[in-house]
Structures are given as C-alpha cells and as structure tokens.
Amino acid sequence: MISESAPDPEDPKPRKPSSGVLVLTVCSAAIGGTFQYGYNISIINSPTGHIQGFINATYIERRGSGLDAPRVTLLWTLIVSAFSLGGLTGALLAGPMAVCFGRKRSLLLNNSFLFLGAALALTSRAARSFEMIVLARFLAGVNSGVSMNVQPMYFGESAPKHLRGAVAFSSAIFTAFGIFLGQVVGLTELLGTDALWPHLLASNALPGMIQLLTLPWFPESPRYLLIDRGDERACVRALARLRGGVAPVGEMEEMLQEQRQQKVTASKPGSAVTPWALFVDPDLRPQLRTVMAASSAMMLCGNDSIYFYASYIFLAAGIPPGKIQYASIGTGASEFAASIVSNLLIERVGRRRLLVGGYSLMSGWAVVFTVALMLQGRGVAGMPYLSMACVFGYILSFGIGPAGVTGILPAEIFDQATRPAAYMVAGSLMWINLFLIGMAFPFIISGLGNFCFLPFGGVCVASAAFLGLTLPETKGRTLAEITADFDEMRRGKKRGRQEEEEEEEEEPRKENYQLGKASSFPALEEETDS
C-alpha cells in the first residue's frame, strides 16, 4: 500500500511535492473556524451603546419604565458572557464530535449553530427581544468553542512534521484576522450604526457559508482515517493529496506505528480516552498540567477581554471618545501582524521560547502601563498615548507566542486517542476563564483604577515561570520523543523526592547513632564499677 505511493527512483522527472492543497485546506477550514472566534469577539464591541439603548427601549415598551444604568450594564454583561458560556458548551461537544464525525465533517456540521444564531440576531430588533441577542451570542459561542478545538486538531494531524507548527499556528493568524476584520466592519461608516447593528451581528454567517461551499472538496485528516477509522486506503489517498500527489513512506510508517501503539494502549484497562481518564492516568499528568496551565493563562492574562471592553480601556487611558473605534482597530491590526511574524518564526525559534518570551514581554508591558496610568493621573503630558502604546505592545506580545502556541500543544503532546479529551479539557478551561474574566473585567478596571493591569501582569509572570520549567521543546519532534522528555521530567522529580525522603530518614539515624555512641562509654564504665 505504501510502496504504491512512493516516487519512482528511475523517473527522470520526479514530481516535486506541493503544499497547494494543504494551503487551500487550511484557508477553507479556518475561514469558518477560528476566524469566527476572532470575528465574534470583536463585532460586539462597536454596537455597545446601540444595543444598550435597544435593551432600555424594549424594557420601556414592556414595563412602561426604563432601567437604571447598573441594570443595563448587567444585561449587557450577560450578552457578552453568553458567548463564553456557548464556547464552553462547544468545547465539551468538540471531542465527541471529532471522534464520531471526523475533523472535517465536525467543522461543517458546526455551521448549523452559527446560522441559527445569525437568524436570531438579524430578527431580534423586529421581534423587540434582547433575549434573542443573548441566545444568538450563545450559539455563536458554541460554534467558536467547537472550531477552536477541532480545527487545531485537524491541522496538526494533516500537516507534515516540518510544517506542523506553522500550519497549526495559522489558526492564530485567522483568529487575529477575524478580530481585525470585525473591527473594520463595525466602524460607524459601515455596519456599526444604530440602524445596522443587527446586520453586523448576523454577518458571521457569510464566512460560514464560504466554508460550507469549499471545505467538502478537501481531504479528511489522514491520522483520523487510519487510526480512528482503520481505513488505510483512504488515509493514503488523503495524505497523497495533501502532499502534492505523493504519500511519504516515512510519514505513513510513523502513523502505522502510532496505530499499533494505539491498539496496545486500547487493550489495557482504563486507557485514557475521556477527560476524567486523563486526570487519573499518572503517565499523562505532566502533559495535562502543562496544557491546563497554558490554556488558563491564555484567558487569565486578559488579552481577549480587551476586545470585549476596548471602549472602557481606552476611555480609562484618556483617549478621546471619537477616536476610540480607530484605536480599537489598531489592537486587532497589532495581533494580526504579530501572528504573521510568529508564524514565520515558530519553526526557527521553537514553541517554548515563543510562549515563555511572549508572557515575559506581556508582564513588562503591564508594569509600564501601570506607571503610565499613574503619571497620567498626575497630569504628565503624553501619558494617554503611552498607555495606548502599552495596550498595543501587550497585544503584540500575546500574538507573538501565547495566541498560537497554546492551541498547538494538545495536538503535539497527546496521541490520537487522548487528543480529543485533551482538547476538551483545554477548551473548557479557556472558556470558563474567559467567562470569569469577561464578567470581572469592568469591575477590575473600576475597582483597581491605575493598577487594573497588575493582576494580569502577575498571571503572565507565573505562566512564564511555570511553562519554562515544565514544557519541553516540541519543534520538529515526534510524539515519542516529546513523551520521553515528559517521562524523564517525571522520573527526575520522583528521584528528587525519593532522595529528599532518604535524607530525612538518614538524619534521625545519624542522630541516634551519635547518641548511642556517646552514651556507650558511660554505660560501660558503670558496668565496670559495679
């Protein structure tokens, strides 16, 4: 089977492998995948005032009196947070969907949530129901939760080893592109007006339609076809298309070896195929701790909440209200540019350096931002623009490393059977923390004032330290090599604990020995005297 796809050494003009199909597959999957996550977290910021006015007007029609400002803000926060709750639901659905339907078909079916949510958003004003907006945002979150987990899985399993990081990092590029485009479309010159905000919220249906029309023409994940479905012929065909007509022998051998290992693992009782099984399997705990820390830090650092509450941040930084929408576009453009640069660097610099370096830079920017806000309060000129530059620097640093590397980790450090469950755990933590930060972010800004970014800076420092100590480099390495590094770390820690315990046990022995030695001579003297 493999030899049929190998190139003929006697062919005078051997075909040069092409990545054209792989590039088109990436674009088709991402435009309706992680692009939607970025697009949906940014389009909600522009119509903030219009939707809050709609909530109050609807309440007046129903009750005869309006809502006070705190209650309007609470309902607005519910609309914002519904997206995170939907994302959590989608993250929990992603694992079973990826196993039952496959990676490609899961992305296609995922658009049903999006289209239903777009219809609700589009008709919410005519129905005079802000509850429909809440449900629409929840369904958009479900769509994003599924795609944020399934798409990196699909990319990581479809890309060759030397391009695995760059292909998987393209998820972050499309997320940043979605953020940027959502901010542009939300300008008051386009759809960010009081008359057109329902169309703005429903505009996410267009990328979904593009994916439905294009993705069916591209292959399924070769690893899923071989290891999950056991269809070696379909795997070879898919791999040949993704590699430009040739299925590499070495790559097929690696997948076949993983398939054999998978069969051995599956025959053992308690094999890790569910999230709970990951927690109780001691061999996978180091990998799981690393993924959980990286996924939590990605949201607890506060970067994505900046897009939800960009208006609040720039007002607090002293930016004139009329220029805030353009400053917000700058944040999206910053992350988009950083993600492109990082995509070019990831196979040269490595995952670990980008992740640790990104969080280290973010912690520095958080400190500078705090100092700028304090000086601004004392009337120092130019500080509002330094504060804005700090926000841009914070987002740039996030885009360089954490934005893309975090999504790659489960695909690189877990095998085919445990990968869906690992993405469920990582995705659930991401969305839970995004929900908590999204709810708390306005109160953090109002409560801490000039020191509002210090908690996020603390998260960045802790994340850089933890990941620097626990994450081995995964660039260009096989799963077996990466797993061996985690095993070595675990054995090293175990040996360290054993040595400490032995030293603790040795100390009392030495003391007892010395005491016995000291007391032996008087005892002998007493016996002699007697």
GROMACS .gro file of N, CA, C and O in nm, residues 331-424:
model
  376
  331THR      N    1  -0.564   4.766   1.777
  331THR     CA    2  -0.537   4.646   1.857
  331THR      C    3  -0.549   4.520   1.772
  331THR      O    4  -0.465   4.430   1.780
  332GLY      N    5  -0.652   4.514   1.688
  332GLY     CA    6  -0.668   4.398   1.600
  332GLY      C    7  -0.556   4.388   1.499
  332GLY      O    8  -0.505   4.278   1.471
  333ALA      N    9  -0.516   4.502   1.442
  333ALA     CA   10  -0.407   4.502   1.345
  333ALA      C   11  -0.276   4.459   1.411
  333ALA      O   12  -0.194   4.389   1.349
  334SER      N   13  -0.256   4.496   1.538
  334SER     CA   14  -0.134   4.458   1.609
  334SER      C   15  -0.125   4.307   1.625
  334SER      O   16  -0.021   4.246   1.597
  335GLU      N   17  -0.233   4.244   1.670
  335GLU     CA   18  -0.229   4.099   1.689
  335GLU      C   19  -0.218   4.027   1.555
  335GLU      O   20  -0.150   3.924   1.546
  336PHE      N   21  -0.282   4.079   1.452
  336PHE     CA   22  -0.274   4.017   1.320
  336PHE      C   23  -0.130   4.020   1.269
  336PHE      O   24  -0.076   3.918   1.222
  337ALA      N   25  -0.064   4.136   1.281
  337ALA     CA   26   0.075   4.147   1.237
  337ALA      C   27   0.167   4.057   1.319
  337ALA      O   28   0.255   3.991   1.265
  338ALA      N   29   0.144   4.052   1.450
  338ALA     CA   30   0.228   3.969   1.537
  338ALA      C   31   0.211   3.822   1.505
  338ALA      O   32   0.309   3.746   1.507
  339SER      N   33   0.089   3.779   1.474
  339SER     CA   34   0.066   3.638   1.444
  339SER      C   35   0.135   3.597   1.314
  339SER      O   36   0.185   3.485   1.302
  340ILE      N   37   0.139   3.688   1.215
  340ILE     CA   38   0.209   3.657   1.090
  340ILE      C   39   0.359   3.643   1.115
  340ILE      O   40   0.424   3.549   1.066
  341VAL      N   41   0.415   3.736   1.193
  341VAL     CA   42   0.558   3.728   1.225
  341VAL      C   43   0.588   3.600   1.301
  341VAL      O   44   0.687   3.529   1.273
  342SER      N   45   0.502   3.566   1.398
  342SER     CA   46   0.525   3.446   1.477
  342SER      C   47   0.514   3.320   1.392
  342SER      O   48   0.587   3.222   1.416
  343ASN      N   49   0.427   3.321   1.293
  343ASN     CA   50   0.414   3.206   1.204
  343ASN      C   51   0.543   3.181   1.127
  343ASN      O   52   0.579   3.067   1.100
  344LEU      N   53   0.615   3.290   1.095
  344LEU     CA   54   0.742   3.277   1.025
  344LEU      C   55   0.855   3.232   1.119
  344LEU      O   56   0.954   3.175   1.075
  345LEU      N   57   0.837   3.258   1.249
  345LEU     CA   58   0.943   3.229   1.345
  345LEU      C   59   0.929   3.094   1.414
  345LEU      O   60   1.028   3.040   1.463
  346ILE      N   61   0.809   3.039   1.416
  346ILE     CA   62   0.781   2.926   1.506
  346ILE      C   63   0.867   2.804   1.474
  346ILE      O   64   0.910   2.732   1.565
  347GLU      N   65   0.896   2.779   1.346
  347GLU     CA   66   0.978   2.663   1.312
  347GLU      C   67   1.128   2.692   1.325
  347GLU      O   68   1.209   2.603   1.312
  348ARG      N   69   1.162   2.817   1.351
  348ARG     CA   70   1.302   2.853   1.372
  348ARG      C   71   1.331   2.869   1.521
  348ARG      O   72   1.432   2.819   1.572
  349VAL      N   73   1.245   2.941   1.590
  349VAL     CA   74   1.268   2.972   1.731
  349VAL      C   75   1.221   2.859   1.822
  349VAL      O   76   1.284   2.828   1.922
  350GLY      N   77   1.107   2.797   1.786
  350GLY     CA   78   1.051   2.692   1.870
  350GLY      C   79   0.933   2.739   1.951
  350GLY      O   80   0.912   2.860   1.972
  351ARG      N   81   0.854   2.643   1.999
  351ARG     CA   82   0.730   2.676   2.072
  351ARG      C   83   0.759   2.732   2.211
  351ARG      O   84   0.699   2.830   2.254
  352ARG      N   85   0.850   2.666   2.281
  352ARG     CA   86   0.875   2.702   2.421
  352ARG      C   87   0.926   2.845   2.434
  352ARG      O   88   0.880   2.921   2.522
  353ARG      N   89   1.019   2.885   2.349
  353ARG     CA   90   1.074   3.020   2.357
  353ARG      C   91   0.968   3.125   2.325
  353ARG      O   92   0.962   3.231   2.390
  354LEU      N   93   0.885   3.098   2.224
  354LEU     CA   94   0.780   3.195   2.190
  354LEU      C   95   0.679   3.209   2.303
  354LEU      O   96   0.635   3.320   2.334
  355LEU      N   97   0.644   3.097   2.366
  355LEU     CA   98   0.544   3.101   2.473
  355LEU      C   99   0.598   3.174   2.595
  355LEU      O  100   0.535   3.267   2.647
  356VAL      N  101   0.716   3.135   2.640
  356VAL     CA  102   0.775   3.198   2.759
  356VAL      C  103   0.812   3.343   2.729
  356VAL      O  104   0.788   3.432   2.812
  357GLY      N  105   0.868   3.368   2.611
  357GLY     CA  106   0.905   3.505   2.576
  357GLY      C  107   0.785   3.596   2.564
  357GLY      O  108   0.789   3.713   2.607
  358GLY      N  109   0.675   3.546   2.508
  358GLY     CA  110   0.554   3.626   2.495
  358GLY      C  111   0.499   3.669   2.629
  358GLY      O  112   0.467   3.787   2.650
  359TYR      N  113   0.490   3.575   2.724
  359TYR     CA  114   0.438   3.610   2.856
  359TYR      C  115   0.533   3.702   2.932
  359TYR      O  116   0.490   3.788   3.009
  360SER      N  117   0.663   3.685   2.911
  360SER     CA  118   0.760   3.773   2.977
  360SER      C  119   0.745   3.916   2.929
  360SER      O  120   0.746   4.011   3.009
  361LEU      N  121   0.730   3.934   2.797
  361LEU     CA  122   0.709   4.069   2.743
  361LEU      C  123   0.578   4.128   2.792
  361LEU      O  124   0.571   4.248   2.823
  362MET      N  125   0.473   4.047   2.798
  362MET     CA  126   0.343   4.097   2.845
  362MET      C  127   0.351   4.147   2.989
  362MET      O  128   0.291   4.250   3.023
  363SER      N  129   0.425   4.076   3.074
  363SER     CA  130   0.439   4.121   3.212
  363SER      C  131   0.511   4.256   3.218
  363SER      O  132   0.476   4.343   3.299
  364GLY      N  133   0.609   4.275   3.130
  364GLY     CA  134   0.678   4.404   3.125
  364GLY      C  135   0.586   4.516   3.081
  364GLY      O  136   0.587   4.626   3.140
  365TRP      N  137   0.506   4.492   2.979
  365TRP     CA  138   0.413   4.594   2.932
  365TRP      C  139   0.309   4.628   3.038
  365TRP      O  140   0.264   4.743   3.048
  366ALA      N  141   0.265   4.529   3.116
  366ALA     CA  142   0.168   4.555   3.222
  366ALA      C  143   0.224   4.652   3.326
  366ALA      O  144   0.153   4.741   3.374
  367VAL      N  145   0.351   4.637   3.357
  367VAL     CA  146   0.415   4.728   3.453
  367VAL      C  147   0.425   4.869   3.394
  367VAL      O  148   0.394   4.968   3.461
  368VAL      N  149   0.468   4.878   3.268
  368VAL     CA  150   0.480   5.010   3.204
  368VAL      C  151   0.344   5.077   3.193
  368VAL      O  152   0.331   5.199   3.216
  369PHE      N  153   0.241   5.000   3.162
  369PHE     CA  154   0.106   5.055   3.151
  369PHE      C  155   0.059   5.111   3.286
  369PHE      O  156  -0.002   5.219   3.293
  370THR      N  157   0.092   5.041   3.394
  370THR     CA  158   0.054   5.088   3.527
  370THR      C  159   0.124   5.219   3.560
  370THR      O  160   0.062   5.314   3.612
  371VAL      N  161   0.253   5.228   3.530
  371VAL     CA  162   0.328   5.352   3.555
  371VAL      C  163   0.272   5.466   3.472
  371VAL      O  164   0.256   5.580   3.521
  372ALA      N  165   0.236   5.437   3.346
  372ALA     CA  166   0.180   5.542   3.258
  372ALA      C  167   0.048   5.594   3.313
  372ALA      O  168   0.022   5.716   3.310
  373LEU      N  169  -0.037   5.503   3.363
  373LEU     CA  170  -0.164   5.548   3.419
  373LEU      C  171  -0.144   5.632   3.544
  373LEU      O  172  -0.216   5.730   3.567
  374MET      N  173  -0.046   5.596   3.626
  374MET     CA  174  -0.018   5.675   3.747
  374MET      C  175   0.032   5.815   3.711
  374MET      O  176  -0.010   5.915   3.770
  375LEU      N  177   0.123   5.822   3.613
  375LEU     CA  178   0.174   5.953   3.570
  375LEU      C  179   0.066   6.035   3.503
  375LEU      O  180   0.063   6.158   3.515
  376GLN      N  181  -0.023   5.967   3.433
  376GLN     CA  182  -0.135   6.038   3.369
  376GLN      C  183  -0.224   6.102   3.474
  376GLN      O  184  -0.274   6.214   3.456
  377GLY      N  185  -0.244   6.033   3.586
  377GLY     CA  186  -0.325   6.088   3.694
  377GLY      C  187  -0.262   6.211   3.757
  377GLY      O  188  -0.332   6.292   3.819
  378ARG      N  189  -0.131   6.226   3.741
  378ARG     CA  190  -0.061   6.343   3.795
  378ARG      C  191  -0.046   6.454   3.692
  378ARG      O  192   0.025   6.552   3.715
  379GLY      N  193  -0.108   6.433   3.575
  379GLY     CA  194  -0.109   6.539   3.473
  379GLY      C  195   0.010   6.543   3.382
  379GLY      O  196   0.034   6.645   3.316
  380VAL      N  197   0.090   6.436   3.376
  380VAL     CA  198   0.207   6.434   3.288
  380VAL      C  199   0.160   6.425   3.143
  380VAL      O  200   0.077   6.341   3.108
  381ALA      N  201   0.211   6.510   3.059
  381ALA     CA  202   0.167   6.517   2.919
  381ALA      C  203   0.210   6.392   2.841
  381ALA      O  204   0.318   6.336   2.865
  382GLY      N  205   0.126   6.352   2.747
  382GLY     CA  206   0.158   6.242   2.657
  382GLY      C  207   0.130   6.104   2.712
  382GLY      O  208   0.146   6.003   2.641
  383MET      N  209   0.090   6.095   2.839
  383MET     CA  210   0.070   5.963   2.901
  383MET      C  211  -0.047   5.885   2.840
  383MET      O  212  -0.041   5.761   2.833
  384PRO      N  213  -0.158   5.950   2.797
  384PRO     CA  214  -0.265   5.871   2.733
  384PRO      C  215  -0.216   5.792   2.612
  384PRO      O  216  -0.257   5.677   2.593
  385TYR      N  217  -0.128   5.851   2.536
  385TYR     CA  218  -0.080   5.781   2.416
  385TYR      C  219   0.024   5.675   2.451
  385TYR      O  220   0.036   5.573   2.383
  386LEU      N  221   0.100   5.698   2.560
  386LEU     CA  222   0.189   5.592   2.608
  386LEU      C  223   0.106   5.473   2.659
  386LEU      O  224   0.142   5.357   2.636
  387SER      N  225  -0.005   5.503   2.726
  387SER     CA  226  -0.094   5.396   2.773
  387SER      C  227  -0.149   5.316   2.655
  387SER      O  228  -0.155   5.193   2.660
  388MET      N  229  -0.188   5.386   2.550
  388MET     CA  230  -0.238   5.317   2.431
  388MET      C  231  -0.129   5.232   2.367
  388MET      O  232  -0.153   5.119   2.324
  389ALA      N  233  -0.006   5.284   2.365
  389ALA     CA  234   0.106   5.208   2.310
  389ALA      C  235   0.132   5.083   2.393
  389ALA      O  236   0.167   4.976   2.339
  390CYS      N  237   0.113   5.092   2.524
  390CYS     CA  238   0.131   4.976   2.611
  390CYS      C  239   0.028   4.868   2.581
  390CYS      O  240   0.059   4.748   2.582
  391VAL      N  241  -0.097   4.909   2.556
  391VAL     CA  242  -0.201   4.812   2.520
  391VAL      C  243  -0.163   4.742   2.390
  391VAL      O  244  -0.174   4.620   2.377
  392PHE      N  245  -0.114   4.820   2.291
  392PHE     CA  246  -0.070   4.761   2.164
  392PHE      C  247   0.047   4.665   2.187
  392PHE      O  248   0.053   4.556   2.129
  393GLY      N  249   0.143   4.708   2.271
  393GLY     CA  250   0.257   4.621   2.300
  393GLY      C  251   0.215   4.493   2.370
  393GLY      O  252   0.269   4.385   2.341
  394TYR      N  253   0.120   4.503   2.460
  394TYR     CA  254   0.068   4.385   2.530
  394TYR      C  255   0.006   4.287   2.431
  394TYR      O  256   0.032   4.166   2.437
  395ILE      N  257  -0.074   4.339   2.338
  395ILE     CA  258  -0.139   4.254   2.239
  395ILE      C  259  -0.038   4.197   2.140
  395ILE      O  260  -0.048   4.080   2.100
  396LEU      N  261   0.061   4.277   2.100
  396LEU     CA  262   0.166   4.227   2.011
  396LEU      C  263   0.242   4.110   2.075
  396LEU      O  264   0.269   4.008   2.011
  397SER      N  265   0.274   4.125   2.203
  397SER     CA  266   0.347   4.020   2.273
  397SER      C  267   0.262   3.893   2.284
  397SER      O  268   0.314   3.782   2.272
  398PHE      N  269   0.133   3.911   2.305
  398PHE     CA  270   0.042   3.797   2.310
  398PHE      C  271   0.037   3.726   2.175
  398PHE      O  272   0.039   3.603   2.166
  399GLY      N  273   0.031   3.805   2.068
  399GLY     CA  274   0.024   3.747   1.934
  399GLY      C  275   0.151   3.675   1.893
  399GLY      O  276   0.146   3.578   1.816
  400ILE      N  277   0.265   3.716   1.946
  400ILE     CA  278   0.392   3.653   1.910
  400ILE      C  279   0.399   3.509   1.958
  400ILE      O  280   0.452   3.422   1.889
  401GLY      N  281   0.345   3.480   2.075
  401GLY     CA  282   0.359   3.346   2.130
  401GLY      C  283   0.232   3.280   2.178
  401GLY      O  284   0.181   3.187   2.114
  402PRO      N  285   0.176   3.324   2.292
  402PRO     CA  286   0.063   3.253   2.352
  402PRO      C  287  -0.057   3.236   2.259
  402PRO      O  288  -0.126   3.134   2.267
  403ALA      N  289  -0.083   3.332   2.172
  403ALA     CA  290  -0.203   3.326   2.087
  403ALA      C  291  -0.206   3.202   2.001
  403ALA      O  292  -0.313   3.142   1.980
  404GLY      N  293  -0.092   3.161   1.947
  404GLY     CA  294  -0.091   3.048   1.857
  404GLY      C  295  -0.034   2.920   1.915
  404GLY      O  296  -0.083   2.811   1.888
  405VAL      N  297   0.069   2.933   1.998
  405VAL     CA  298   0.136   2.815   2.052
  405VAL      C  299   0.043   2.736   2.144
  405VAL      O  300   0.046   2.612   2.145
  406THR      N  301  -0.041   2.805   2.220
  406THR     CA  302  -0.130   2.737   2.315
  406THR      C  303  -0.220   2.636   2.246
  406THR      O  304  -0.241   2.525   2.296
  407GLY      N  305  -0.274   2.672   2.130
  407GLY     CA  306  -0.362   2.580   2.059
  407GLY      C  307  -0.292   2.461   1.997
  407GLY      O  308  -0.355   2.358   1.971
  408ILE      N  309  -0.161   2.471   1.977
  408ILE     CA  310  -0.084   2.363   1.917
  408ILE      C  311  -0.054   2.252   2.018
  408ILE      O  312  -0.048   2.135   1.984
  409LEU      N  313  -0.035   2.290   2.144
  409LEU     CA  314   0.020   2.198   2.243
  409LEU      C  315  -0.054   2.065   2.255
  409LEU      O  316   0.009   1.959   2.252
  410PRO      N  317  -0.188   2.063   2.269
  410PRO     CA  318  -0.254   1.932   2.282
  410PRO      C  319  -0.231   1.843   2.161
  410PRO      O  320  -0.221   1.720   2.176
  411ALA      N  321  -0.221   1.901   2.042
  411ALA     CA  322  -0.200   1.820   1.921
  411ALA      C  323  -0.061   1.760   1.917
  411ALA      O  324  -0.040   1.655   1.856
  412GLU      N  325   0.035   1.824   1.985
  412GLU     CA  326   0.173   1.778   1.977
  412GLU      C  327   0.215   1.687   2.092
  412GLU      O  328   0.308   1.608   2.075
  413ILE      N  329   0.149   1.699   2.206
  413ILE     CA  330   0.197   1.622   2.322
  413ILE      C  331   0.101   1.512   2.364
  413ILE      O  332   0.129   1.440   2.462
  414PHE      N  333  -0.013   1.496   2.294
  414PHE     CA  334  -0.105   1.386   2.321
  414PHE      C  335  -0.121   1.302   2.195
  414PHE      O  336  -0.114   1.354   2.083
  415ASP      N  337  -0.147   1.171   2.213
  415ASP     CA  338  -0.164   1.084   2.098
  415ASP      C  339  -0.306   1.089   2.044
  415ASP      O  340  -0.391   1.164   2.094
  416GLN      N  341  -0.333   1.007   1.942
  416GLN     CA  342  -0.460   1.014   1.871
  416GLN      C  343  -0.580   0.987   1.962
  416GLN      O  344  -0.685   1.050   1.948
  417ALA      N  345  -0.567   0.893   2.055
  417ALA     CA  346  -0.679   0.856   2.141
  417ALA      C  347  -0.706   0.962   2.247
  417ALA      O  348  -0.823   0.991   2.278
  418THR      N  349  -0.601   1.018   2.305
  418THR     CA  350  -0.618   1.114   2.414
  418THR      C  351  -0.635   1.257   2.366
  418THR      O  352  -0.677   1.343   2.444
  419ARG      N  353  -0.604   1.282   2.240
  419ARG     CA  354  -0.606   1.419   2.189
  419ARG      C  355  -0.745   1.486   2.200
  419ARG      O  356  -0.754   1.600   2.247
  420PRO      N  357  -0.855   1.422   2.157
  420PRO     CA  358  -0.986   1.487   2.171
  420PRO      C  359  -1.020   1.521   2.316
  420PRO      O  360  -1.071   1.630   2.345
  421ALA      N  361  -0.991   1.429   2.409
  421ALA     CA  362  -1.018   1.456   2.550
  421ALA      C  363  -0.931   1.570   2.602
  421ALA      O  364  -0.977   1.654   2.681
  422ALA      N  365  -0.805   1.574   2.557
  422ALA     CA  366  -0.717   1.683   2.599
  422ALA      C  367  -0.767   1.817   2.550
  422ALA      O  368  -0.763   1.918   2.622
  423TYR      N  369  -0.818   1.821   2.427
  423TYR     CA  370  -0.874   1.946   2.375
  423TYR      C  371  -1.002   1.984   2.449
  423TYR      O  372  -1.032   2.103   2.466
  424MET      N  373  -1.079   1.885   2.494
  424MET     CA  374  -1.198   1.916   2.573
  424MET      C  375  -1.160   1.983   2.704
  424MET      O  376  -1.221   2.083   2.745
   0.00000   0.00000   0.00000
